Amino acid sequence: MSRDRKYAMGTKAVWGGEEGLFEGNATQVPVVHSVSFGFDDMDEWLDVALGNRPGHIYTRNTNPTVSVFEEKVRLLEGGEAATSASSGMGIISNALFALLKPGDRVVSVKDTYGGTNRMFTEFLPRVNVDVTLCDTTDHAAIEAEVAKGCAVLYLETPTNPTIKVLDIERLAKAGKAVGAVVMVDNTFATPVNQNPLALGADLVLHSATKYLGGHADALGGVAVGAAGLIKTIYSYREIVGNVLEPMSAYLLLRGMKTLHLRIERQNANALEIARFLEGHPGVEKVFYPGLTSHPGHEIARRQMRGFGGMLSFVAKGGTYADACRVLSGLKLARRAANLGAVETIAGPPATTSHVECSKEERAAMGIPESLIRYSVGIEDVEDLKADLDRALRQEA
Ligand SMILES: *Cc1c(COP(=O)(O)O)cnc(C)c1O
């Protein structure tokens, strides 16, 4: 633990959880494809099984490769403990079900990730958990709802897909005052740009599928927070069987070694592209917290070290067909539902973040039909700008 704060972000990304040598003096983390772990000494087995001594028993509980992944994220987020799940929604749903019981109340915002929104509107109410979703930019309204009492205050910042920014420190204070567990989905920001725990949150959640892995080749989810809280989530997820695969943990770990380099580049590329789009005649509006025109810019400057690689913009014309026209013209973007990878990825909310919602629900959430979500990759920014310019001007 003493070494937790010793190193800066890039050093933690490379070495975190991997300082020692592995089995057979391997310098790289082995992918341990073993369901169980054997013991010749019955006392040792019992000690490990009871948690009195470190070790592994069964991969649904813990696995050596998965543990290294959890440890690296724990170090990057600066928390006491971490646990993982099979996907981002895996860890989010598990955290909610582990911490809530019938009769409890949750306060959150309208702009959470589409899957999270479905948890709030469908699956939690089904087990008699009351959920209040506030206007994402109205901090006073959120505080007022929290003050009425809640078990969980659930935040996500920056949000998907209109990149709104919530003041974590201010809202965490409100949550603490009523004894709520303050959860923050930090997927968009990554630990390189923002550490919610340092801003007062109790639990930070990631879809590791996105920036942590960074190569769009593995699903995973992870939670970091106080040891007691993580134990509650772990105890639930080991029984539900929501397990991160060792191979996925390896791929995510491999990706995380370059996390700081990728994010620095994506921060820089996104800021330049946002400024470029803001001055483009084919664009009606740009959403990016690094722009001084963004309503959350001041909060973002205070709580983030970089503004992230996610932006969105409204194509001129304002209809879904206008978004499709621009998207079809892009050569340097995967038209796909993912985000946070080394390559640029673009899509409309209707098929990506908010595919779970109806057109009416998206309208109610203030998501324009001609919105294009643009996950900026690590390519050369001049090429990306030229590609966008061509698509917006509809030249071949
Ligand atoms: C993708 C995403 C999730 C869900 O993660 P999966 O790994 O796809 O389950 C949750 N929150 C945010 C902000 C996301 O972008």
mmCIF file with all atom_site columns, C-alpha atoms and ligand atoms in Angstrom, residues 87-90 92 113 116 156 160 185 187-188 207 209-210 219-220 339, ligand 1:
data_model
loop_
_atom_site.group_PDB
_atom_site.id
_atom_site.type_symbol
_atom_site.label_atom_id
_atom_site.label_alt_id
_atom_site.label_comp_id
_atom_site.label_asym_id
_atom_site.label_entity_id
_atom_site.label_seq_id
_atom_site.pdbx_PDB_ins_code
_atom_site.Cartn_x
_atom_site.Cartn_y
_atom_site.Cartn_z
_atom_site.occupancy
_atom_site.B_iso_or_equiv
_atom_site.pdbx_formal_charge
_atom_site.auth_seq_id
_atom_site.auth_comp_id
_atom_site.auth_asym_id
_atom_site.auth_atom_id
_atom_site.pdbx_PDB_model_num
ATOM   1  C CA . SER A 1 87  ? -18.516 -6.363 -18.800 1.00 0.00 ? 87  SER A CA 1
ATOM   2  C CA . GLY A 1 88  ? -19.243 -2.760 -17.881 1.00 0.00 ? 88  GLY A CA 1
ATOM   3  C CA . MET A 1 89  ? -22.945 -3.531 -17.473 1.00 0.00 ? 89  MET A CA 1
ATOM   4  C CA . GLY A 1 90  ? -21.889 -6.599 -15.488 1.00 0.00 ? 90  GLY A CA 1
ATOM   5  C CA . ILE A 1 92  ? -22.786 -1.736 -12.864 1.00 0.00 ? 92  ILE A CA 1
ATOM   6  C CA . TYR A 1 113 ? -25.441 5.151  -20.421 1.00 0.00 ? 113 TYR A CA 1
ATOM   7  C CA . THR A 1 116 ? -27.721 1.870  -16.999 1.00 0.00 ? 116 THR A CA 1
ATOM   8  C CA . GLU A 1 156 ? -21.754 9.464  -14.736 1.00 0.00 ? 156 GLU A CA 1
ATOM   9  C CA . ASN A 1 160 ? -23.086 9.759  -23.089 1.00 0.00 ? 160 ASN A CA 1
ATOM   10 C CA . ASP A 1 185 ? -19.170 5.722  -13.897 1.00 0.00 ? 185 ASP A CA 1
ATOM   11 C CA . THR A 1 187 ? -15.625 5.211  -18.343 1.00 0.00 ? 187 THR A CA 1
ATOM   12 C CA . PHE A 1 188 ? -15.479 8.354  -20.497 1.00 0.00 ? 188 PHE A CA 1
ATOM   13 C CA . SER A 1 207 ? -16.564 -0.356 -18.675 1.00 0.00 ? 207 SER A CA 1
ATOM   14 C CA . THR A 1 209 ? -14.203 -2.564 -22.683 1.00 0.00 ? 209 THR A CA 1
ATOM   15 C CA . LYS A 1 210 ? -13.637 1.031  -23.733 1.00 0.00 ? 210 LYS A CA 1
ATOM   16 C CA . LEU A 1 219 ? -15.208 -6.946 -22.685 1.00 0.00 ? 219 LEU A CA 1
ATOM   17 C CA . GLY A 1 220 ? -14.744 -6.227 -19.003 1.00 0.00 ? 220 GLY A CA 1
ATOM   18 C CA . LEU A 1 339 ? -15.947 3.759  -28.190 1.00 0.00 ? 339 LEU A CA 1
HETATM 19 C C1 . LIG B 2 .   ? -20.098 0.972  -22.730 1.00 0.00 ? 1   LIG B C1 1
HETATM 20 C C2 . LIG B 2 .   ? -20.458 1.627  -21.474 1.00 0.00 ? 1   LIG B C2 1
HETATM 21 C C3 . LIG B 2 .   ? -21.013 0.898  -20.418 1.00 0.00 ? 1   LIG B C3 1
HETATM 22 C C4 . LIG B 2 .   ? -21.308 -0.582 -20.543 1.00 0.00 ? 1   LIG B C4 1
HETATM 23 O O1 . LIG B 2 .   ? -20.134 -1.322 -20.724 1.00 0.00 ? 1   LIG B O1 1
HETATM 24 P P1 . LIG B 2 .   ? -20.106 -2.777 -21.436 1.00 0.00 ? 1   LIG B P1 1
HETATM 25 O O2 . LIG B 2 .   ? -18.688 -3.203 -21.241 1.00 0.00 ? 1   LIG B O2 1
HETATM 26 O O3 . LIG B 2 .   ? -20.473 -2.593 -22.872 1.00 0.00 ? 1   LIG B O3 1
HETATM 27 O O4 . LIG B 2 .   ? -21.074 -3.623 -20.721 1.00 0.00 ? 1   LIG B O4 1
HETATM 28 C C5 . LIG B 2 .   ? -21.293 1.562  -19.245 1.00 0.00 ? 1   LIG B C5 1
HETATM 29 N N1 . LIG B 2 .   ? -21.063 2.866  -19.105 1.00 0.00 ? 1   LIG B N1 1
HETATM 30 C C6 . LIG B 2 .   ? -20.551 3.624  -20.102 1.00 0.00 ? 1   LIG B C6 1
HETATM 31 C C7 . LIG B 2 .   ? -20.326 5.074  -19.886 1.00 0.00 ? 1   LIG B C7 1
HETATM 32 C C8 . LIG B 2 .   ? -20.231 3.029  -21.312 1.00 0.00 ? 1   LIG B C8 1
HETATM 33 O O5 . LIG B 2 .   ? -19.732 3.776  -22.304 1.00 0.00 ? 1   LIG B O5 1
#
